[in-house]
Tab-separated table of N, CA and C in Angstrom:
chain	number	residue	atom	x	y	z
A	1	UNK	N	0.854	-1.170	0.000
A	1	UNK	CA	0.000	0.000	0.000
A	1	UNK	C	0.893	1.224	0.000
A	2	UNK	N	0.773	2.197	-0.841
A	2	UNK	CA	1.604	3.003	-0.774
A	2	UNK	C	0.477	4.786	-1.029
A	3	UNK	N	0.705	5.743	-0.801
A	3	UNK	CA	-0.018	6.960	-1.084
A	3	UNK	C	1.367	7.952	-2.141
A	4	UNK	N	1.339	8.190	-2.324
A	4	UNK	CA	1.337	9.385	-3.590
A	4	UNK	C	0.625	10.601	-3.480
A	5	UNK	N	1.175	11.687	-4.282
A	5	UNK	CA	0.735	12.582	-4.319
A	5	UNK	C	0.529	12.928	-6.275
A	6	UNK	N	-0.609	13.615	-6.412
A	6	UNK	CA	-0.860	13.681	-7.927
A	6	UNK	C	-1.269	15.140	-7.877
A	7	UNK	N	-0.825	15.909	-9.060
A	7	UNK	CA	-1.246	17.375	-9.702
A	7	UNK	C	-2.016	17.471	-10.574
A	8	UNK	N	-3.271	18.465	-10.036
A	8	UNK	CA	-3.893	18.414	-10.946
A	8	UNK	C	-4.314	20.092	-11.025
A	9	UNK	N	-5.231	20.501	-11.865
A	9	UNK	CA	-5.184	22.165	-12.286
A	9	UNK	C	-5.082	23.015	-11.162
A	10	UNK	N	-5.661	22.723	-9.916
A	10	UNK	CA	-5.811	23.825	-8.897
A	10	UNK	C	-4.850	23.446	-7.837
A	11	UNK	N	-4.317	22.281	-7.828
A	11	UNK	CA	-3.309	22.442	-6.569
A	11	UNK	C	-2.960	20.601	-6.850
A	12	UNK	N	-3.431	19.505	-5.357
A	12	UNK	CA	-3.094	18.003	-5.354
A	12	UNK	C	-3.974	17.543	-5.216
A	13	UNK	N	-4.044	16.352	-5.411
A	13	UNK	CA	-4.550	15.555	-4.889
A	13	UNK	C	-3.989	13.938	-4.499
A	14	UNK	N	-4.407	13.103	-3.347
A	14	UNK	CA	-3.815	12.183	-2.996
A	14	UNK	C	-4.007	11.114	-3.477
A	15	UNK	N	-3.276	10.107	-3.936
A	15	UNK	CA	-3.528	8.587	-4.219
A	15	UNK	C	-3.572	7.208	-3.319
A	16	UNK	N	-4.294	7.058	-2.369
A	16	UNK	CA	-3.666	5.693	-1.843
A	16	UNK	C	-4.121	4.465	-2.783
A	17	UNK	N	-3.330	3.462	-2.567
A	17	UNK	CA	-3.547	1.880	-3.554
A	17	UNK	C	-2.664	1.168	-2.664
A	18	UNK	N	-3.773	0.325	-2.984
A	18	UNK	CA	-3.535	-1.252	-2.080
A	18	UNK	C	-2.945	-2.674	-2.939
A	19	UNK	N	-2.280	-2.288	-3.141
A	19	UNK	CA	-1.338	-3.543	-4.279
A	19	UNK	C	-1.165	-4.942	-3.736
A	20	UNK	N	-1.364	-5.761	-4.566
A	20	UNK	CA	-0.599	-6.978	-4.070
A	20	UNK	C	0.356	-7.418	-4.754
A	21	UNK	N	2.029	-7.293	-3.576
A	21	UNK	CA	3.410	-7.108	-3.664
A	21	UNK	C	3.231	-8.235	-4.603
A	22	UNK	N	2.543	-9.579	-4.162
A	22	UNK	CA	3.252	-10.528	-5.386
A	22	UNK	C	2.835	-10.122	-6.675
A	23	UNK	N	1.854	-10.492	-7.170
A	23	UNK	CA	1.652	-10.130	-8.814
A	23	UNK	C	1.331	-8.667	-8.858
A	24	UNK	N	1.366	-7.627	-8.037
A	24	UNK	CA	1.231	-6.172	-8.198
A	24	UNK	C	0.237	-5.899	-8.875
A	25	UNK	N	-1.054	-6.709	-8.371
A	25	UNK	CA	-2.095	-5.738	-9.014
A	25	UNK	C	-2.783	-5.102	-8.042
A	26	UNK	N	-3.316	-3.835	-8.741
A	26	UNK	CA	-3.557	-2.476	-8.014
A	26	UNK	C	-4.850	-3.423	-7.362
A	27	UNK	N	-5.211	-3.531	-6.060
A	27	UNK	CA	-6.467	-4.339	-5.665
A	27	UNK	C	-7.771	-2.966	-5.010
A	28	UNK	N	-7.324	-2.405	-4.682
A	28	UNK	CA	-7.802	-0.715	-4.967
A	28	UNK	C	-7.659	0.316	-4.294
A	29	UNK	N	-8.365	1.442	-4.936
A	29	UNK	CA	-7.060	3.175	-4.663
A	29	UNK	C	-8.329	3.972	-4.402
A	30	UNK	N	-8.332	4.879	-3.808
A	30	UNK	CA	-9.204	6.508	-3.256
A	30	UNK	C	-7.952	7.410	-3.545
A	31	UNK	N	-8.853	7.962	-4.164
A	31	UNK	CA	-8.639	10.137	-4.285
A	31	UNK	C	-8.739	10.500	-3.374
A	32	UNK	N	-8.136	11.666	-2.829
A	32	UNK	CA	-8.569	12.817	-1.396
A	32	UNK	C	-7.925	13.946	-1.917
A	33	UNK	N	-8.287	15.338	-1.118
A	33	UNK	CA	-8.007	16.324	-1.157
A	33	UNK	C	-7.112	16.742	-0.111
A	34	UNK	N	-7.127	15.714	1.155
A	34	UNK	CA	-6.511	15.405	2.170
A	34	UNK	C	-5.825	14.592	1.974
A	35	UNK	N	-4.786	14.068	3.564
A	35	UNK	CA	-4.091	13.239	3.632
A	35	UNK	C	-4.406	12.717	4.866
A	36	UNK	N	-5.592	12.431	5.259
A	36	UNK	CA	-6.568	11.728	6.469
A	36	UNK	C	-6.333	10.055	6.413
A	37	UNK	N	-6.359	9.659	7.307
A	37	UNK	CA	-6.422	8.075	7.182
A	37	UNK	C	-7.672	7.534	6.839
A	38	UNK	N	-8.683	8.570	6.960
A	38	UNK	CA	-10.356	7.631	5.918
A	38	UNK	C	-10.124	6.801	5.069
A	39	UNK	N	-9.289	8.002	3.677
A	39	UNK	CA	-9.606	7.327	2.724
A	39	UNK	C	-8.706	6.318	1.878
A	40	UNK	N	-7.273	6.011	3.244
A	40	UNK	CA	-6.918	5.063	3.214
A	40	UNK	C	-7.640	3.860	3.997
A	41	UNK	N	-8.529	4.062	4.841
A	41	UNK	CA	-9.113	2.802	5.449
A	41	UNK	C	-10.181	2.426	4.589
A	42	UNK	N	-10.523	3.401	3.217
A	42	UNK	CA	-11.563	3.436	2.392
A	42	UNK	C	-11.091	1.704	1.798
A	43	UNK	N	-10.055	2.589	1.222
A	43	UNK	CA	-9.331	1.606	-0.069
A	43	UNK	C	-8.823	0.246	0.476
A	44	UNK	N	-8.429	-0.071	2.106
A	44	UNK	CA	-8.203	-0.989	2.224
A	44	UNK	C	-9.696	-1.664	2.553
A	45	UNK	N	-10.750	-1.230	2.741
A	45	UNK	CA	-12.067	-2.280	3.229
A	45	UNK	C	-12.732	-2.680	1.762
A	46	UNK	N	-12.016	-1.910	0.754
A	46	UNK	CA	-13.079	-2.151	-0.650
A	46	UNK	C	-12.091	-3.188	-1.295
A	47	UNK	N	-10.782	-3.356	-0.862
A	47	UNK	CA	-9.698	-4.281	-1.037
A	47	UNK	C	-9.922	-5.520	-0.750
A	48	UNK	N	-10.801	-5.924	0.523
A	48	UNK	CA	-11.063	-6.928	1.371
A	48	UNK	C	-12.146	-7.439	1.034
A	49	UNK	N	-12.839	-6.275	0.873
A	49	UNK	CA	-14.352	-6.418	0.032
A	49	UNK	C	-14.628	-7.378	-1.399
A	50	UNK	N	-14.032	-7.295	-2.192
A	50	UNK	CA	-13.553	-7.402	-3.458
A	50	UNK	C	-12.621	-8.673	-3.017
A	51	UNK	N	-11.555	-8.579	-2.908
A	51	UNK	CA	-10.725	-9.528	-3.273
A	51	UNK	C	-10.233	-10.539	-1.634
A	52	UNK	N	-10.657	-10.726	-0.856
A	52	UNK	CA	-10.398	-11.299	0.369
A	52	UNK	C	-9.617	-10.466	1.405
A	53	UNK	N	-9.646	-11.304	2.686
A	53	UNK	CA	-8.464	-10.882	3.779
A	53	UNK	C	-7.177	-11.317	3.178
A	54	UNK	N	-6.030	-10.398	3.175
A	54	UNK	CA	-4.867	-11.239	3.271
A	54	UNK	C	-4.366	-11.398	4.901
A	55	UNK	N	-2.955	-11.769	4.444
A	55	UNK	CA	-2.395	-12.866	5.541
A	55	UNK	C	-1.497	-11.424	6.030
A	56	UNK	N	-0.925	-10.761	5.483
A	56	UNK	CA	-0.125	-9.667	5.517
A	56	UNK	C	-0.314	-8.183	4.739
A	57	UNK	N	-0.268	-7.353	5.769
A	57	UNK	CA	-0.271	-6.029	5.297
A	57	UNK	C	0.575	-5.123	4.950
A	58	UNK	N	1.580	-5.024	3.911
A	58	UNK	CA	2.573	-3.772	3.584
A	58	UNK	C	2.907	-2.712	3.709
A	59	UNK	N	3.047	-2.160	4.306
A	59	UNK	CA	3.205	-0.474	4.237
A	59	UNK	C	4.491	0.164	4.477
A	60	UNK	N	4.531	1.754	4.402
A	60	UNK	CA	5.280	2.039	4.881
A	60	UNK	C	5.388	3.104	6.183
A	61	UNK	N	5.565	3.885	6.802
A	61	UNK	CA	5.685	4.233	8.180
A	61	UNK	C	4.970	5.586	8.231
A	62	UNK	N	4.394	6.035	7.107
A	62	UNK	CA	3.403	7.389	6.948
A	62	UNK	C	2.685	7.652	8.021
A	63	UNK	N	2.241	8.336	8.650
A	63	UNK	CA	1.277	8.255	9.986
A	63	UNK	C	-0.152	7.776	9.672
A	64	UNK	N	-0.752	7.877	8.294
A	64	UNK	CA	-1.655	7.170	8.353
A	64	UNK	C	-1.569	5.858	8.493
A	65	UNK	N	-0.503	5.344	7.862
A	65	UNK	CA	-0.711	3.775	8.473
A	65	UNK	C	-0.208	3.416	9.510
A	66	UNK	N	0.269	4.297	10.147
A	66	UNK	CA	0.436	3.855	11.653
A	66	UNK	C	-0.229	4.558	12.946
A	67	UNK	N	-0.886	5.140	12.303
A	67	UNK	CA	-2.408	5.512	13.280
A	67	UNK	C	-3.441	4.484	13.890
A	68	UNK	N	-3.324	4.284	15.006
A	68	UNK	CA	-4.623	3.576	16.013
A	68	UNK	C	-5.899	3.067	14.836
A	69	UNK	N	-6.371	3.749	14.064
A	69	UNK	CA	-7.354	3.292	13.745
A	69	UNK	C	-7.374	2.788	12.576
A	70	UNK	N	-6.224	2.727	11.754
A	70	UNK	CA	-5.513	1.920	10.472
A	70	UNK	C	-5.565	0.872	10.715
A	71	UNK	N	-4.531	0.540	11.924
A	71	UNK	CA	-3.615	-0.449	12.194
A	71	UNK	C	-4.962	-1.186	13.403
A	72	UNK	N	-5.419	-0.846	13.578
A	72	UNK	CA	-6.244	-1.497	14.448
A	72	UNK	C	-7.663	-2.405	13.027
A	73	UNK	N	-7.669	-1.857	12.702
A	73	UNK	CA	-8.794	-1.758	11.539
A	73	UNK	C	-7.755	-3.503	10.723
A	74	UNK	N	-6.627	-3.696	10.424
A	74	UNK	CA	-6.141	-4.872	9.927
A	74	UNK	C	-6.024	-5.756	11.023
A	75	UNK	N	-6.187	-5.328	12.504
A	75	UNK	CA	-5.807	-6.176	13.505
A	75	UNK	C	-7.075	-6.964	13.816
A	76	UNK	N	-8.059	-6.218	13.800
A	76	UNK	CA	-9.681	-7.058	14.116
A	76	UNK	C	-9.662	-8.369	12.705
A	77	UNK	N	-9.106	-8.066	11.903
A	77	UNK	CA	-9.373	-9.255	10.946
A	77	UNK	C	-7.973	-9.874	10.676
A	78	UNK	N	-6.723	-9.766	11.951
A	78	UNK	CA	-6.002	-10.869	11.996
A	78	UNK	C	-4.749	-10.886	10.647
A	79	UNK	N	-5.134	-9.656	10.268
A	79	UNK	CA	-3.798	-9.394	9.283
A	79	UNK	C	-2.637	-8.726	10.008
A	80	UNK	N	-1.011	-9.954	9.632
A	80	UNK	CA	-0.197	-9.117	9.864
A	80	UNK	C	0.331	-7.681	9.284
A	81	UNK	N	0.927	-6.776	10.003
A	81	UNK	CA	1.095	-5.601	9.727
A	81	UNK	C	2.920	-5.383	9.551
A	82	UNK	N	3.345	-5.271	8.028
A	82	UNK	CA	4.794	-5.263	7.669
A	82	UNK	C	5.184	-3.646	7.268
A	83	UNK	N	6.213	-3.264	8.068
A	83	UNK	CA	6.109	-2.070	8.107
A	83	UNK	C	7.390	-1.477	7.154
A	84	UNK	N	7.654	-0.925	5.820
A	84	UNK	CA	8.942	-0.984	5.341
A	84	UNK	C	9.807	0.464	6.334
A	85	UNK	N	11.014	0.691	5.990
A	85	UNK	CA	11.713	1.331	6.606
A	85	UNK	C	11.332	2.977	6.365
A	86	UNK	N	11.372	3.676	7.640
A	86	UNK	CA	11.102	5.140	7.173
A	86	UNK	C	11.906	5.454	6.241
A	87	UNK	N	11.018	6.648	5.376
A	87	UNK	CA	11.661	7.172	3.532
A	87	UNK	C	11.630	6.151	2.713
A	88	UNK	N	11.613	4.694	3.052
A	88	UNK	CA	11.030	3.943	1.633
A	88	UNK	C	9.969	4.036	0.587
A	89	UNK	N	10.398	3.933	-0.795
A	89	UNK	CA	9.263	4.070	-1.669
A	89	UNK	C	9.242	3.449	-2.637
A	90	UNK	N	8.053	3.332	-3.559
A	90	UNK	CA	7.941	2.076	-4.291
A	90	UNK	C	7.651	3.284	-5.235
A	91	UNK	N	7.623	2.539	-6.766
A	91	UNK	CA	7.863	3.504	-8.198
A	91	UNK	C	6.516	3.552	-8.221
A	92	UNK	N	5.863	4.544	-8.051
A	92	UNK	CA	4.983	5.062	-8.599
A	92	UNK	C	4.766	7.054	-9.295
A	93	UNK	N	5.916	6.543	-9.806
A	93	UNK	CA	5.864	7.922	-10.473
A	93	UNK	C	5.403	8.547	-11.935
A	94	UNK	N	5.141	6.879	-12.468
A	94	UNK	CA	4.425	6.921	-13.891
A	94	UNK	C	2.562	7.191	-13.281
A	95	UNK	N	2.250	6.692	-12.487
A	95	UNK	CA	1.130	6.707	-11.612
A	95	UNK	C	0.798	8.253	-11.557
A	96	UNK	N	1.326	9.043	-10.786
A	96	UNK	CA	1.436	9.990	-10.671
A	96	UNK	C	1.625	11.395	-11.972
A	97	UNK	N	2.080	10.682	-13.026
A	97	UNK	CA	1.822	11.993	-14.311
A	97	UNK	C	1.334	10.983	-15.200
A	98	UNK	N	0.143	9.982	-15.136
A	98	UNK	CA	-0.492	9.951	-16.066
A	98	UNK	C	-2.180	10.370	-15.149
A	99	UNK	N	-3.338	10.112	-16.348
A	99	UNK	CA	-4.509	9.447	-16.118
A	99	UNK	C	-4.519	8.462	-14.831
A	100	UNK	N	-4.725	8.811	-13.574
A	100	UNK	CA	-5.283	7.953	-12.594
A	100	UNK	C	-5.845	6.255	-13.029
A	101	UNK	N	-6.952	6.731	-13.667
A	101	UNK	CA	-7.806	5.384	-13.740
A	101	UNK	C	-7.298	4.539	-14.967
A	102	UNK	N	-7.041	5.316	-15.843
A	102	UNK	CA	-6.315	4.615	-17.204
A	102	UNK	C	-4.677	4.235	-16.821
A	103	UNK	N	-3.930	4.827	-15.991
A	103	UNK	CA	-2.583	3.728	-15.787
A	103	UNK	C	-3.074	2.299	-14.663
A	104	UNK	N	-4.426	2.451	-14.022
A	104	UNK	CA	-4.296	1.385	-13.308
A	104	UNK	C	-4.929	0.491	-13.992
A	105	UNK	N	-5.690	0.527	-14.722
A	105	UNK	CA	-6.120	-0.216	-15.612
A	105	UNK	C	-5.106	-1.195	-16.549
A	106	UNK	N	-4.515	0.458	-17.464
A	106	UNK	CA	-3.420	-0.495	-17.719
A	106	UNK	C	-2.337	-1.401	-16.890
A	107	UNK	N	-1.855	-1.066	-15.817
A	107	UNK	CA	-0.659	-1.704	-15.337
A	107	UNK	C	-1.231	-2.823	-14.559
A	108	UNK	N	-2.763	-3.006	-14.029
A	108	UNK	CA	-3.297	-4.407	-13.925
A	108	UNK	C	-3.448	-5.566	-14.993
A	109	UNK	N	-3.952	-4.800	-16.585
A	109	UNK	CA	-4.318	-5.848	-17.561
A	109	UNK	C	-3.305	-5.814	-18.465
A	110	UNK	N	-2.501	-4.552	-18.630
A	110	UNK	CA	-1.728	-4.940	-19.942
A	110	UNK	C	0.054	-4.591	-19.450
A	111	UNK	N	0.279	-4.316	-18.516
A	111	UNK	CA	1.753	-4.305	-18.149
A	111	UNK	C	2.252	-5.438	-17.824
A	112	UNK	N	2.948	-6.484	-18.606
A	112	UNK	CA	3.785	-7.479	-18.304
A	112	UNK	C	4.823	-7.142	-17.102
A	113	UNK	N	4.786	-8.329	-16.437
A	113	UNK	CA	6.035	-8.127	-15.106
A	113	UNK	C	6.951	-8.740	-15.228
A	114	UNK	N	8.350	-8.900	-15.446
A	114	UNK	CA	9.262	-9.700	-15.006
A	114	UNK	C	9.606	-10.571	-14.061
A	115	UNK	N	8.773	-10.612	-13.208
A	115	UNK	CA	8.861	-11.275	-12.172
A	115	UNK	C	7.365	-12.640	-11.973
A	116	UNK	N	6.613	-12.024	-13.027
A	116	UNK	CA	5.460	-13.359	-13.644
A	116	UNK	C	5.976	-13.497	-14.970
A	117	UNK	N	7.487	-13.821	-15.535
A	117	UNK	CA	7.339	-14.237	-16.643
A	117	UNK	C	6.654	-14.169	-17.816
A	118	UNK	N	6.785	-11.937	-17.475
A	118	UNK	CA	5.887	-11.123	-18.461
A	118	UNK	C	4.272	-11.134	-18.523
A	119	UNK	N	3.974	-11.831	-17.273
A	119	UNK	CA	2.545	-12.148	-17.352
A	119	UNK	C	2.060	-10.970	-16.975
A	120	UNK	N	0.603	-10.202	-16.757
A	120	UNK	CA	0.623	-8.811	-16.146
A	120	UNK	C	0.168	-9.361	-14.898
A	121	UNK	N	-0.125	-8.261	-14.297
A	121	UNK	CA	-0.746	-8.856	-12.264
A	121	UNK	C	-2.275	-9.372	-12.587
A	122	UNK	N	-2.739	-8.881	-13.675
A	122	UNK	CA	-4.609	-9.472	-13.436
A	122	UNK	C	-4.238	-11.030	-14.008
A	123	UNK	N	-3.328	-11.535	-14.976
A	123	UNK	CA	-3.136	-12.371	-15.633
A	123	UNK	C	-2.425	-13.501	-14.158
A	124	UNK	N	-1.853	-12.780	-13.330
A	124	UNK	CA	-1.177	-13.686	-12.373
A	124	UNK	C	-1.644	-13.701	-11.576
A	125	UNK	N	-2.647	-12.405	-10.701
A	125	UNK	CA	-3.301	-12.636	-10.083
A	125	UNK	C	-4.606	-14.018	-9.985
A	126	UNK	N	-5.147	-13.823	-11.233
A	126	UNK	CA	-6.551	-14.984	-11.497
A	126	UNK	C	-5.290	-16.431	-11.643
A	127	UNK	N	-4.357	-16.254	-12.512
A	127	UNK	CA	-4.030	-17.773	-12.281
A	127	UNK	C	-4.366	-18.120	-10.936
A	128	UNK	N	-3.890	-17.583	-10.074
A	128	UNK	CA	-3.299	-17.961	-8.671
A	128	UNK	C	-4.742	-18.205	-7.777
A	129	UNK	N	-6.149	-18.074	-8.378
A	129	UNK	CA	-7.389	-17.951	-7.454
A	129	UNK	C	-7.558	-19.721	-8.118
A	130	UNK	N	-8.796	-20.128	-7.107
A	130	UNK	CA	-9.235	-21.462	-7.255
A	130	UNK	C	-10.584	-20.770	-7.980
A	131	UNK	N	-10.888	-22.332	-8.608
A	131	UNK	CA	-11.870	-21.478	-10.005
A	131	UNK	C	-13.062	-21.549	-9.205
A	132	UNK	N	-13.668	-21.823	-8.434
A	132	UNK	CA	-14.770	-21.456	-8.206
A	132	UNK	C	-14.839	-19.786	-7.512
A	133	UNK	N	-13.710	-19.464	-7.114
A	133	UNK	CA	-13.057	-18.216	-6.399
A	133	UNK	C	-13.332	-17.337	-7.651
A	134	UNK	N	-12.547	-17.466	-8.916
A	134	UNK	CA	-12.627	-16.952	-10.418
A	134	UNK	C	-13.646	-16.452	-10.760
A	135	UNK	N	-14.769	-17.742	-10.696
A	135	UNK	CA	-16.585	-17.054	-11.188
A	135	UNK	C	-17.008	-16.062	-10.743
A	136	UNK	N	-16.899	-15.559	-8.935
A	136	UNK	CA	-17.379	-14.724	-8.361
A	136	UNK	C	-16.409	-13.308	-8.520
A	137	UNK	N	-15.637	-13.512	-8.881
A	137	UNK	CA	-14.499	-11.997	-8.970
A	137	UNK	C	-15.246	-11.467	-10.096
């Protein structure tokens, strides 16, 4: 899970996205005008919603995710909480000067990864579900 910051005509706006580190697909992201922990607790319950509990939670040391009601919010449903090192960051800087909804789109269905053997994350993600899991996504 990482937040970003994006420009747009009158000033920013914020990105959080909830990725999954293995096949890196975007599992899902909120806009804000702020930098409140809502509408990161938004994106992680529509994450859970959608695509299950995981086993582990990513982040990095921002105060929203290490605010009482973040971190408490993955603890009622038993997810560990992995915290990367303060100032770590993950590339999202193509994210950030394109189209919001059109790079996640693309970099879920049509960005090959090196690390799935060029497969993209929606392509590695669904391998990896059991098919009756598949029908309902």
């Amino acid at each position: 899970m990482y937040i970003t910051y994006v420009r747009v005509h009158k000033g920013w706006l914020y990105l959080c996205a909830v990725v999954d580190w293995y096949n890196r697909k975007v599992l899902a992201w909120r806009l804000s005008n702020t930098m409140d922990v809502e509408f990161c607790m938004q994106a992680v319950q529509e994450a859970i919603t959608r695509w299950g509990t995981p086993a582990i939670f990513n982040m990095d040391q921002g105060s929203q995710f290490t605010s009482d009601s973040f971190t408490a919010q993955l603890k009622r449903r038993g997810i560990r909480i992995l915290m990367d090192g303060k100032g770590a960051w993950r590339d999202n800087v193509r994210a950030a000067r394109c189209g919001i909804v059109q790079y996640l789109e693309f970099y879920n269905s049509k960005r090959p990864h090196q690390a799935h053997h060029q497969a993209t994350p929606d392509e590695a993600y669904f391998a990896a579900l059991p098919f009756a899991q598949m029908q309902t996504a």
